Coordinates of C-alpha atoms in Angstrom, one line a residue:
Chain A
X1 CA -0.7 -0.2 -13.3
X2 CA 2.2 -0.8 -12.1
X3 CA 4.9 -3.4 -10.4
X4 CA 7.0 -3.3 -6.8
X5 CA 10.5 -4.0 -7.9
X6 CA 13.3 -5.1 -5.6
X7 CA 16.5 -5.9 -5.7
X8 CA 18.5 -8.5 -3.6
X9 CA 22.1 -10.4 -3.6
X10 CA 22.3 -14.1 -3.7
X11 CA 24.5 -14.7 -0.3
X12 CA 26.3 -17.7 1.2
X13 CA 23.1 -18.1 3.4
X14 CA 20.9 -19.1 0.5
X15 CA 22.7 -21.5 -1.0
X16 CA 23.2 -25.0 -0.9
X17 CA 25.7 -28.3 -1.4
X18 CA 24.7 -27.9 -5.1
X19 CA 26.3 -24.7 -5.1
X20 CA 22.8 -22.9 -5.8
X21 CA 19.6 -21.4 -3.7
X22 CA 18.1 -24.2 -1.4
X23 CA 14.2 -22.9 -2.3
X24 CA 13.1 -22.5 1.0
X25 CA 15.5 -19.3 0.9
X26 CA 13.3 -18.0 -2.3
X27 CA 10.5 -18.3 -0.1
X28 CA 12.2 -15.7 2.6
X29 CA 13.1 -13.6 -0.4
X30 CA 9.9 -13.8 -1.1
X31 CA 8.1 -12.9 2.4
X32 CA 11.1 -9.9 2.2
X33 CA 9.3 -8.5 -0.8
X34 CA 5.8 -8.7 0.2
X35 CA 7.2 -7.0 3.7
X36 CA 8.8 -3.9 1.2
X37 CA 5.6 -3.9 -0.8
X38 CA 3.4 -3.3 2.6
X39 CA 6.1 -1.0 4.0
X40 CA 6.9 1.2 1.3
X41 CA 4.0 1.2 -1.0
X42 CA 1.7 0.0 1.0
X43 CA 2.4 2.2 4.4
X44 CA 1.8 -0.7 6.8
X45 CA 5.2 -1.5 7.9
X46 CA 4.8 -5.0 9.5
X47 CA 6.4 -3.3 12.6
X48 CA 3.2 -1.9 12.8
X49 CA 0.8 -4.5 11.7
X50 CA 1.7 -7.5 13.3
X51 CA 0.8 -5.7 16.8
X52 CA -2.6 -6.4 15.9
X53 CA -3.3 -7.9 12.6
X54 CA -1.3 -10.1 10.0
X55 CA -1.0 -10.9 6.2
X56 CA -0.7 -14.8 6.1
X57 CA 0.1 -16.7 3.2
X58 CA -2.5 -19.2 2.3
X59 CA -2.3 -19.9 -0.8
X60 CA 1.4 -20.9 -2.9
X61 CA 2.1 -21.4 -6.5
X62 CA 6.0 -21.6 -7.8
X63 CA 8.0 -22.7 -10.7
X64 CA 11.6 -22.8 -10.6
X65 CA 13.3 -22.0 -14.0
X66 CA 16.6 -21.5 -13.7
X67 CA 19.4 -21.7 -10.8
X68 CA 20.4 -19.0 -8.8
X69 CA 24.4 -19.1 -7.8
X70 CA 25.9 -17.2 -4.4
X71 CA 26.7 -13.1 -6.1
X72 CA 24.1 -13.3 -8.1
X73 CA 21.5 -10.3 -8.0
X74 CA 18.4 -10.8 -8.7
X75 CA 15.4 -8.3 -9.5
X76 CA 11.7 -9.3 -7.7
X77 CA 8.6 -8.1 -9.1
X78 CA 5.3 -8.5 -7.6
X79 CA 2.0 -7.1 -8.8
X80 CA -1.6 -7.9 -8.3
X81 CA -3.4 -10.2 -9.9
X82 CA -6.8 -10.5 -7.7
X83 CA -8.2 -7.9 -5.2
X84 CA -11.2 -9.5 -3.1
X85 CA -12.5 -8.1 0.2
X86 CA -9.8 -9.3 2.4
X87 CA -7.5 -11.0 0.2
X88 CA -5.5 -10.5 -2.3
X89 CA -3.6 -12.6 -5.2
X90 CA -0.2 -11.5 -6.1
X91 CA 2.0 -12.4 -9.3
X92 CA 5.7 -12.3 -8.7
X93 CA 8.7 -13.3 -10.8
X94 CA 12.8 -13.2 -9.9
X95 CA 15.0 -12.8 -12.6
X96 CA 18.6 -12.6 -13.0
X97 CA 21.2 -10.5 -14.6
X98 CA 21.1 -12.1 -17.7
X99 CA 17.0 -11.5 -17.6
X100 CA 16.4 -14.8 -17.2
X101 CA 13.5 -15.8 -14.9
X102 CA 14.6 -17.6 -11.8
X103 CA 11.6 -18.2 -10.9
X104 CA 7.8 -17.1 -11.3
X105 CA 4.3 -17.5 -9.2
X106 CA 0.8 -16.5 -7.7
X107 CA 0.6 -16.0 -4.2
X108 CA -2.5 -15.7 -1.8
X109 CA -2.1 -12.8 1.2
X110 CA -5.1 -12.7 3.7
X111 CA -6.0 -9.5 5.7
X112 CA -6.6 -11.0 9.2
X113 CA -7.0 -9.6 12.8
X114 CA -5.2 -11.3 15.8
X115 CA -7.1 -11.0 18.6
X116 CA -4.9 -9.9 21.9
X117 CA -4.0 -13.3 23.5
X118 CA -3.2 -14.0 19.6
X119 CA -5.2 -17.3 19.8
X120 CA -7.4 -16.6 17.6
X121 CA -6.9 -15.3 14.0
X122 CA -9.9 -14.0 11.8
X123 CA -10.0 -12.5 8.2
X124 CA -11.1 -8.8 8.1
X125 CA -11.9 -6.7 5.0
X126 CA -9.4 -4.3 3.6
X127 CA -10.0 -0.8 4.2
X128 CA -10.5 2.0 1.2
X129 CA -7.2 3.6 2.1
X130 CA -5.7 0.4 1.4
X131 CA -7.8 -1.0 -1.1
X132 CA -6.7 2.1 -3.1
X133 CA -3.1 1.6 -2.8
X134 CA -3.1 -2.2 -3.6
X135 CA -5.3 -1.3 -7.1
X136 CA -2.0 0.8 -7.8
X137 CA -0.7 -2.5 -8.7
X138 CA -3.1 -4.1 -10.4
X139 CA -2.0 -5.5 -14.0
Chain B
X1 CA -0.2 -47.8 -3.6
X2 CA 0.9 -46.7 0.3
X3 CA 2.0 -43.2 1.5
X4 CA 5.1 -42.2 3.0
X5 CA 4.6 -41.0 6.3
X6 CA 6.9 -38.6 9.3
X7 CA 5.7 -37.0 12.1
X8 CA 7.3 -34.0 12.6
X9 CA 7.2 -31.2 16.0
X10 CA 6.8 -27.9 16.0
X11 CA 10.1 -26.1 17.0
X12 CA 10.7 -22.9 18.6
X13 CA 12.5 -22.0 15.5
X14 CA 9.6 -22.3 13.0
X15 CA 7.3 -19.9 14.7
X16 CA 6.9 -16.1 14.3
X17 CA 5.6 -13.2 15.6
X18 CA 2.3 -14.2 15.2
X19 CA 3.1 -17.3 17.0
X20 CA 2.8 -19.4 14.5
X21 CA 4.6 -21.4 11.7
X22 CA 6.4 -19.2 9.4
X23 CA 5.6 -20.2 5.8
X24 CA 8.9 -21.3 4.4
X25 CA 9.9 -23.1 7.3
X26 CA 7.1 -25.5 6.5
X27 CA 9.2 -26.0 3.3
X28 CA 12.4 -27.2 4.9
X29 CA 10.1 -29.3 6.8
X30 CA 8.7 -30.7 3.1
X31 CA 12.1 -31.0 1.8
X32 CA 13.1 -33.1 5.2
X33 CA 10.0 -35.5 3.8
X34 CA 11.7 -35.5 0.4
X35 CA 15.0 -36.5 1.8
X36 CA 13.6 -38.9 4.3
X37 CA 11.7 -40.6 1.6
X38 CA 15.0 -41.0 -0.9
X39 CA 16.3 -42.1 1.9
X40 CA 14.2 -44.7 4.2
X41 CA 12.2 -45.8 0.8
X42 CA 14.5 -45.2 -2.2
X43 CA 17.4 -46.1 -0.9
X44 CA 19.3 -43.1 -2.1
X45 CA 20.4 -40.9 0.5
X46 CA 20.7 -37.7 -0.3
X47 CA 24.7 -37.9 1.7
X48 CA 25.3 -39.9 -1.9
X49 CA 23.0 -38.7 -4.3
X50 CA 24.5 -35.2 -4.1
X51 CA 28.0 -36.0 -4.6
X52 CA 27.0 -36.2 -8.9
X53 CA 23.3 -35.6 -8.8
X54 CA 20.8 -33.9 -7.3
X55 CA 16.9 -33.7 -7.1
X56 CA 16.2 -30.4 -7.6
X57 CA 12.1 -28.9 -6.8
X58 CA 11.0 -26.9 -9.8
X59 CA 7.4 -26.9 -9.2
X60 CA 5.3 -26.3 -6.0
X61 CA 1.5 -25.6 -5.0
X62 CA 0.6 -25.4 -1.4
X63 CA -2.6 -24.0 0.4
X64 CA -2.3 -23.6 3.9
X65 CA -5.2 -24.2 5.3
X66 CA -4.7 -24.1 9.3
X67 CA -2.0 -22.6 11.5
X68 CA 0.7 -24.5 13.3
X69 CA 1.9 -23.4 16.9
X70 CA 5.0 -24.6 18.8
X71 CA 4.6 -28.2 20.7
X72 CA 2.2 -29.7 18.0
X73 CA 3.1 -32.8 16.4
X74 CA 2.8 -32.8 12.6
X75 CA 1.8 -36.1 10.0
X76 CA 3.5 -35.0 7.0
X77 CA 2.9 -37.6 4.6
X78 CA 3.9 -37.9 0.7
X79 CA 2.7 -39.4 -2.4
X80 CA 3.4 -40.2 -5.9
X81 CA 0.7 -38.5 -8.6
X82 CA 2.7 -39.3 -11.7
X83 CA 5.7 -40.6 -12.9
X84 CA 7.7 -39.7 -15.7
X85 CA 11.2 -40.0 -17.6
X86 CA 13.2 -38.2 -15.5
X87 CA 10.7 -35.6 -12.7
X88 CA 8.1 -37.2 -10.4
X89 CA 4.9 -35.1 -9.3
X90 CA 4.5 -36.0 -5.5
X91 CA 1.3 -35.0 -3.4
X92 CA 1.6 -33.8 0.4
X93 CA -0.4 -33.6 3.4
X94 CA 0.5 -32.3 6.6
X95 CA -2.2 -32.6 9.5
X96 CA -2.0 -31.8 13.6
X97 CA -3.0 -34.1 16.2
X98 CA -6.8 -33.3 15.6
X99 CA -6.4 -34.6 11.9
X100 CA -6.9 -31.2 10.6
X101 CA -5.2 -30.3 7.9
X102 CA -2.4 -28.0 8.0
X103 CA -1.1 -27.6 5.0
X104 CA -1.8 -29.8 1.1
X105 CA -0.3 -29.5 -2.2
X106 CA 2.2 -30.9 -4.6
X107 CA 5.9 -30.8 -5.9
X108 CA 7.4 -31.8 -8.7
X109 CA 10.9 -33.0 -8.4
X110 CA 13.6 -33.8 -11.3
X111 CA 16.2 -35.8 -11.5
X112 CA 19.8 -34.1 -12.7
X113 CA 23.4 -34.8 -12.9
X114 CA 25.5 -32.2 -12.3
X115 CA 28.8 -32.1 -13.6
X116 CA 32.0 -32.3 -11.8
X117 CA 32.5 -28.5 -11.4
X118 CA 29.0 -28.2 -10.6
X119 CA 28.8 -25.8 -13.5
X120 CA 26.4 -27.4 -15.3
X121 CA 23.1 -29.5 -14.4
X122 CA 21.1 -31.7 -16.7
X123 CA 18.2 -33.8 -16.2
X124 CA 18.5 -37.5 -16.8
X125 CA 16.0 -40.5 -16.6
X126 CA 15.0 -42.3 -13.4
X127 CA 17.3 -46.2 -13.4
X128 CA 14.7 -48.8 -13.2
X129 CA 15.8 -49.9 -9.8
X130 CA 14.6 -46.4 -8.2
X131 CA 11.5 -45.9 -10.6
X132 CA 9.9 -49.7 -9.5
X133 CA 11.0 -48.2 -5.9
X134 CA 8.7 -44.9 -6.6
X135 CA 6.3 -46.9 -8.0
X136 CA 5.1 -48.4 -4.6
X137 CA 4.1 -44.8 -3.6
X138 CA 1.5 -44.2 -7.1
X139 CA -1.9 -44.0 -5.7
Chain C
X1 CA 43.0 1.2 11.2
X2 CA 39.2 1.3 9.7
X3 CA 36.1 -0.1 10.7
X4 CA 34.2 -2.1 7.9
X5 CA 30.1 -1.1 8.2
X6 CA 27.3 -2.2 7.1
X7 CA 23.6 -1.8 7.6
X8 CA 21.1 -4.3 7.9
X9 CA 17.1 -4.1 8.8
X10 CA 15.4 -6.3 10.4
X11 CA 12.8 -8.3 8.5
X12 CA 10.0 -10.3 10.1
X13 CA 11.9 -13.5 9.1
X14 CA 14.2 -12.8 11.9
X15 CA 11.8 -12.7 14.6
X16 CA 10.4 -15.0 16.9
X17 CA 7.1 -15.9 18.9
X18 CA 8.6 -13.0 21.5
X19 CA 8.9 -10.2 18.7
X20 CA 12.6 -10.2 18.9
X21 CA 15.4 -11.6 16.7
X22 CA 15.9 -15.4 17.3
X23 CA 19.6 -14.9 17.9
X24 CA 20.8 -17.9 15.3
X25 CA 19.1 -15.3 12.9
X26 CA 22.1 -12.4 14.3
X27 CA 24.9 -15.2 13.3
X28 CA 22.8 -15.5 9.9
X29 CA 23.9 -11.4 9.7
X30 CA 27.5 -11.8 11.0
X31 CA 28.5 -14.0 8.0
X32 CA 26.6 -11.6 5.9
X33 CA 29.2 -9.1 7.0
X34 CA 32.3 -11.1 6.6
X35 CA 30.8 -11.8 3.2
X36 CA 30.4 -8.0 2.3
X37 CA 34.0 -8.1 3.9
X38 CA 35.7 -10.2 1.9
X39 CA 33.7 -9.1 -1.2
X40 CA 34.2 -5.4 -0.6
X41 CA 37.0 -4.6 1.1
X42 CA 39.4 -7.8 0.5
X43 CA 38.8 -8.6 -3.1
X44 CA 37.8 -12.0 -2.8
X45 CA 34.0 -12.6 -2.8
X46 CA 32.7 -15.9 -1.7
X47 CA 31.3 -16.3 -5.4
X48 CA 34.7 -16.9 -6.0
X49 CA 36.4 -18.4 -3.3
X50 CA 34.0 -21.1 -2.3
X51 CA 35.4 -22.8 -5.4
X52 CA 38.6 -24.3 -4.3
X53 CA 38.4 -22.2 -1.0
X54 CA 37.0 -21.2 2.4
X55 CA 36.7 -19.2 5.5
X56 CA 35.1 -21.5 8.1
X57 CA 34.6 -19.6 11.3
X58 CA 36.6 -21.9 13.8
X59 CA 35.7 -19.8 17.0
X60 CA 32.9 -17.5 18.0
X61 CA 32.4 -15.6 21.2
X62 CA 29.1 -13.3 21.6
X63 CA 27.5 -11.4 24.1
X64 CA 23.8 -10.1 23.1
X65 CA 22.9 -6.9 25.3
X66 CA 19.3 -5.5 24.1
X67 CA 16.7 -7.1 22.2
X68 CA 16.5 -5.7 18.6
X69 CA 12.8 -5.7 16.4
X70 CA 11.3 -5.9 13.3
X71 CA 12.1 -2.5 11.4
X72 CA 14.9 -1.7 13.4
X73 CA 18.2 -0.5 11.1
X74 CA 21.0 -2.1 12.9
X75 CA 25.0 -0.7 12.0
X76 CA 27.2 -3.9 11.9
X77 CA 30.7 -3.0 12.4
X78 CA 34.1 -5.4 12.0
X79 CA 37.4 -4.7 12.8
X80 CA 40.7 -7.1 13.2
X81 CA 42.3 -7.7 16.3
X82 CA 44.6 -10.4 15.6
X83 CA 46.1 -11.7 12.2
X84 CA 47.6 -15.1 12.4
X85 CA 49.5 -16.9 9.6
X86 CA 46.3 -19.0 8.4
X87 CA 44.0 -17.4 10.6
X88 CA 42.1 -14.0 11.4
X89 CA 40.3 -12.9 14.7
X90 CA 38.1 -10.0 14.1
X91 CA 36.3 -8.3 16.6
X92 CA 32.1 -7.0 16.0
X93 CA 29.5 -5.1 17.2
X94 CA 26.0 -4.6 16.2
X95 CA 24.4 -1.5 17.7
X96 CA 20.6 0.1 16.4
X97 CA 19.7 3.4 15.7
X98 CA 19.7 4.8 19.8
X99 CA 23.5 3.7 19.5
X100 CA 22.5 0.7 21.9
X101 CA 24.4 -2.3 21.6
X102 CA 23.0 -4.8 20.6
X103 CA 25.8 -7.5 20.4
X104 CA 29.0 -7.4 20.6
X105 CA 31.7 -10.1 20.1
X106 CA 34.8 -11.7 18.4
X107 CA 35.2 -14.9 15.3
X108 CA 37.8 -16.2 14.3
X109 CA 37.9 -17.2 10.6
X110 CA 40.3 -19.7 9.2
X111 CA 41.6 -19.6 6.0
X112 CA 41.5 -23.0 3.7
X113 CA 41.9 -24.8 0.6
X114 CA 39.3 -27.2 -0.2
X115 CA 40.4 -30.6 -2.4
X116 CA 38.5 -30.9 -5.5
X117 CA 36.1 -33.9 -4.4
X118 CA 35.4 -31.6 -1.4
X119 CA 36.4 -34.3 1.0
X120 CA 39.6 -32.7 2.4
X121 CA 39.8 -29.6 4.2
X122 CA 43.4 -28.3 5.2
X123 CA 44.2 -24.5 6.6
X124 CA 46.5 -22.4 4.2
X125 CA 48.2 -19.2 4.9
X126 CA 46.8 -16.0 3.7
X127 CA 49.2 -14.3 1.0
X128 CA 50.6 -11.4 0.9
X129 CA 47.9 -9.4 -1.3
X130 CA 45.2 -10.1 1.3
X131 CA 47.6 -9.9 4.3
X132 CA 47.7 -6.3 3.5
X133 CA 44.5 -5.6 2.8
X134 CA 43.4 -7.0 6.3
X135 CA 45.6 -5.5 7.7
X136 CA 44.1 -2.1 6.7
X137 CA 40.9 -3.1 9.6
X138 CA 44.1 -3.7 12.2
X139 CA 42.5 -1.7 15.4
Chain D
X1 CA 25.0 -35.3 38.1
X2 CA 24.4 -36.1 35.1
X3 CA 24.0 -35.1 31.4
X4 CA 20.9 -34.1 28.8
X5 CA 21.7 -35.8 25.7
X6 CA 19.4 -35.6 22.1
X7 CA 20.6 -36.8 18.9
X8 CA 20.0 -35.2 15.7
X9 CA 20.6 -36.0 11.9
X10 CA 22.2 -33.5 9.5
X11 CA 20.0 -32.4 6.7
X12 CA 20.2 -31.7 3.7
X13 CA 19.4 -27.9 5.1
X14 CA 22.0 -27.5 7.3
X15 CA 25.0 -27.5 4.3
X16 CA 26.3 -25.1 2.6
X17 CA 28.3 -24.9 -0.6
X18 CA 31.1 -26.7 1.2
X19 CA 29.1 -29.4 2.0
X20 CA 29.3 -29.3 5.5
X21 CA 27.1 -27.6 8.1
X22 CA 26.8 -23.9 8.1
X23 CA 27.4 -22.4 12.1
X24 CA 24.4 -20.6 12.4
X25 CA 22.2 -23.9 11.7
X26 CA 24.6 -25.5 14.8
X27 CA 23.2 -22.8 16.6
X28 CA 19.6 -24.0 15.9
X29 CA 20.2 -26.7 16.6
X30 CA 21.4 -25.9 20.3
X31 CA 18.2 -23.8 20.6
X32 CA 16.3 -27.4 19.9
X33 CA 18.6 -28.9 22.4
X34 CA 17.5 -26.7 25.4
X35 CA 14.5 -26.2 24.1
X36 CA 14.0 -30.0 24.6
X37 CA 16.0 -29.8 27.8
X38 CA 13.0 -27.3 29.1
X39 CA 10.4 -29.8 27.9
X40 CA 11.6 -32.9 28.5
X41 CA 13.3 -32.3 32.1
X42 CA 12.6 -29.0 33.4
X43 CA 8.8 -29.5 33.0
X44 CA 8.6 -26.0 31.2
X45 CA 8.1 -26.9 27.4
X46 CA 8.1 -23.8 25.6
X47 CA 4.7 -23.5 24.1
X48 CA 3.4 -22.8 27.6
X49 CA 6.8 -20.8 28.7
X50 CA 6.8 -18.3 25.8
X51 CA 3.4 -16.9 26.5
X52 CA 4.4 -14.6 29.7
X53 CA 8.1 -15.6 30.1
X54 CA 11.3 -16.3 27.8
X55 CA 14.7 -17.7 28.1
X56 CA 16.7 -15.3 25.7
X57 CA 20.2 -16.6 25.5
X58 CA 22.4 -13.6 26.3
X59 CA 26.1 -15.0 26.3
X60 CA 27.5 -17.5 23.7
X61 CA 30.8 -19.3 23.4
X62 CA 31.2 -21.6 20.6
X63 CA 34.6 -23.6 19.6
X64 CA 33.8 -25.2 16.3
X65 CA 36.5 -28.4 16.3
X66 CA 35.2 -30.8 13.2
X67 CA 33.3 -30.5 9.9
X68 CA 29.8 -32.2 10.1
X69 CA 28.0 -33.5 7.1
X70 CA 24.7 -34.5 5.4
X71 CA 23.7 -37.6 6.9
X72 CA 25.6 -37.9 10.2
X73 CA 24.3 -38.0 13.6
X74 CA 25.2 -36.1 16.2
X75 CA 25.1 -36.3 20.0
X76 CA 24.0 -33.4 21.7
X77 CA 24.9 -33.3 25.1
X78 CA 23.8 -30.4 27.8
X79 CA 24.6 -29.6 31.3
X80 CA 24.9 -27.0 34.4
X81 CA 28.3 -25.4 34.7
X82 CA 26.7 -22.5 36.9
X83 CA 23.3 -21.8 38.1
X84 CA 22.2 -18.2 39.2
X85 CA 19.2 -16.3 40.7
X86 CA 18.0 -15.5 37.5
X87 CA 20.4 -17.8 35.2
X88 CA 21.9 -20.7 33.8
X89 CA 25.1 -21.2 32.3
X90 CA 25.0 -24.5 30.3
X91 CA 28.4 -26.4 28.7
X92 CA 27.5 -28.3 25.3
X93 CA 29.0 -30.6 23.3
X94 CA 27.9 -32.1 19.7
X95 CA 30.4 -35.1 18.7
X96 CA 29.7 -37.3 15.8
X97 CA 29.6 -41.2 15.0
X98 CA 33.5 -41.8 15.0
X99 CA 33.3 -40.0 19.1
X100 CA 35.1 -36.8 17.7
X101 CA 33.9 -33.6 18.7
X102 CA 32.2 -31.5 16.3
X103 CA 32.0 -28.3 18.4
X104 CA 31.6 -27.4 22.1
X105 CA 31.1 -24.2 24.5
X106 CA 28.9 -22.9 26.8
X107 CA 25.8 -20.8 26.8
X108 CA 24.3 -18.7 28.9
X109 CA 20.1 -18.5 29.7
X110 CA 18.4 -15.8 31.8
X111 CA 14.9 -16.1 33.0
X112 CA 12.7 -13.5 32.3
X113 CA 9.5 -12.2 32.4
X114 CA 7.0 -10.3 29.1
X115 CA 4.9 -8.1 29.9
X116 CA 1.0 -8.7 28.4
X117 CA 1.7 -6.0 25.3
X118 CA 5.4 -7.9 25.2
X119 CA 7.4 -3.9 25.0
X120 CA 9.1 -5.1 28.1
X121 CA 11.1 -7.6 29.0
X122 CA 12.6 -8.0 32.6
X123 CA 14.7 -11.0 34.2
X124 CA 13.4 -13.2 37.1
X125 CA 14.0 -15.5 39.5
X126 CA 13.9 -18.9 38.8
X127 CA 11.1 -20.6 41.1
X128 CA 12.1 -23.5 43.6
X129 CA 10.6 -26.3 41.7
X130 CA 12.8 -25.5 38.5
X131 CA 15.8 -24.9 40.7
X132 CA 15.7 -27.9 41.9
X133 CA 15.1 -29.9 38.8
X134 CA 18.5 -27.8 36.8
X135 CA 20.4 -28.6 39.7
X136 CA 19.9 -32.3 38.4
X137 CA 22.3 -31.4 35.5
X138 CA 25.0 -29.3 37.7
X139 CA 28.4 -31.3 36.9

């Protein structure tokens, strides 16, 4: 009942000739929030995780509202939307100081195990610990 | 009535941990289709397009459907879904050399002026020349 | 007579197929700290400057010592070692939470104005108000 | 005796705000170049390479001489200045259209080998049959 909120700084990195956020870079801001989310509400730190298992993207829905320019900071919320057995659907929205949205979405995460020659990738149900966590957030 | 079509490889620098394509690096490769296609079948290169206007995304849907590793050739190709005043709807495909498919899913792009301080950005119909141009792509 | 420091963690969108940083990712951090330099500690934020200005980095020298991973915290730490008219040549080190080094180096950054159509770039000498606030990170 | 040599366009994201190519996507772009130089000459392309060995790049000079921007195409040009047990030092160069040189320097490859759980990474010698091949490129 709740949302993951993060902060983060439009930088010189993001941006491009049209003086605003090339959205590919939105997209790593993104993947940065999901990684917070798993880390520090979550309590799988990818550090940890990606050893042996993943959380793959498979699923991408975005519309840009308004510019972001380099200074900027904008505040990223994600919630969830959709718990199934090993997936889960996320809402998200990045607004700016002005509380304008930047830019809002739905976005697909898969529970998956690697196996160890990482050739082969399979979905694998959440556990309860998890499961309990993630419903923390549902809206 | 005919699609667009690159081949692109898999890089060192779009993989991740997991070996595989990280997400938003399959969007610069979308946005290289985008500018290859303004520029090859448009005729308006994005070197001179940018100088006063710009073709900014403000919607995207994508499912990835299959991984990509390193050394795999990608068919991204592009179509048009709809056009309108001033945005065009354009579908995508990418597939690997065993014609699955990678990746599908569509983006909307606008067409803006921006102002000479790049300050402001408005959107403003497609000239004929370019929509009669787009129009070879409708399927 | 200061070092300027930052932090920075890593994030999974710095790594590559071997678990470690893809080292164009470490440059991606460097400008982030002349960024947070300039912003910070010299009073002229890239939000700012980037309109009529810029500090291109004209010369870059780096040695990288030890691997660093996701979820590692690394210290980034820049100093000056030589102030030219136009130019600066700072020195850097970024070093993780064993006090390893991770890299160390030197950039130079050039100071210049930018013509309006953004066609001419010409280097300018620093004046007097930054000059001495550079000059505070003289080692 | 003689030179690797790749061209490559600059995109739309490579710029920055300044319109011209920001350093750390030069330095991708030199990771493609010997990754192609591996694949191409060396007979090690790096989808095989990466799975028990790596060529982490562990010293880095970089003189960057000219602006480069959207739409230009660069020559990339590699070769042997030094060749060790265990290393390579390789010169670059990237000039443009007009012959002028966009930025040079010299890099500096070790050979190593990752253990199966990839905790530990250790440098090696270069076989014979490679050897012989970068000796090709010695100038």
């Amino acid at each position: 009942m709740k949302y993951f909120i993060k902060e983060e700084q439009i930088r010189f990195r993001h941006t491009d000739f049209a003086g605003i956020v090339f959205y590919p870079r939105f997209l790593e801001m993104l993947n940065d929030l999901v990684e917070d989310w798993f880390d520090e509400a979550l309590d799988r730190p990818f550090s940890k995780i990606h050893e042996t298992n993943g959380i793959p993207t498979v699923d991408l829905k975005v519309q840009f509202k308004n510019a972001a320019r380099i200074g900027e900071v904008l505040t990223k919320k994600l919630w969830v939307k959709e718990l199934k057995n090993s997936s889960v659907v996320c809402g998200f929205t990045f607004s700016n100081q002005d509380d304008k949205t930047v830019l809002e979405g739905e976005v697909t995460l898969v529970n998956v195990a690697i196996t160890e020659d990482r050739k082969s990738i399979t979905s694998k149900a959440f556990n309860e610990e998890i499961v309990q966590k993630i419903t923390n957030y549902k809206l």
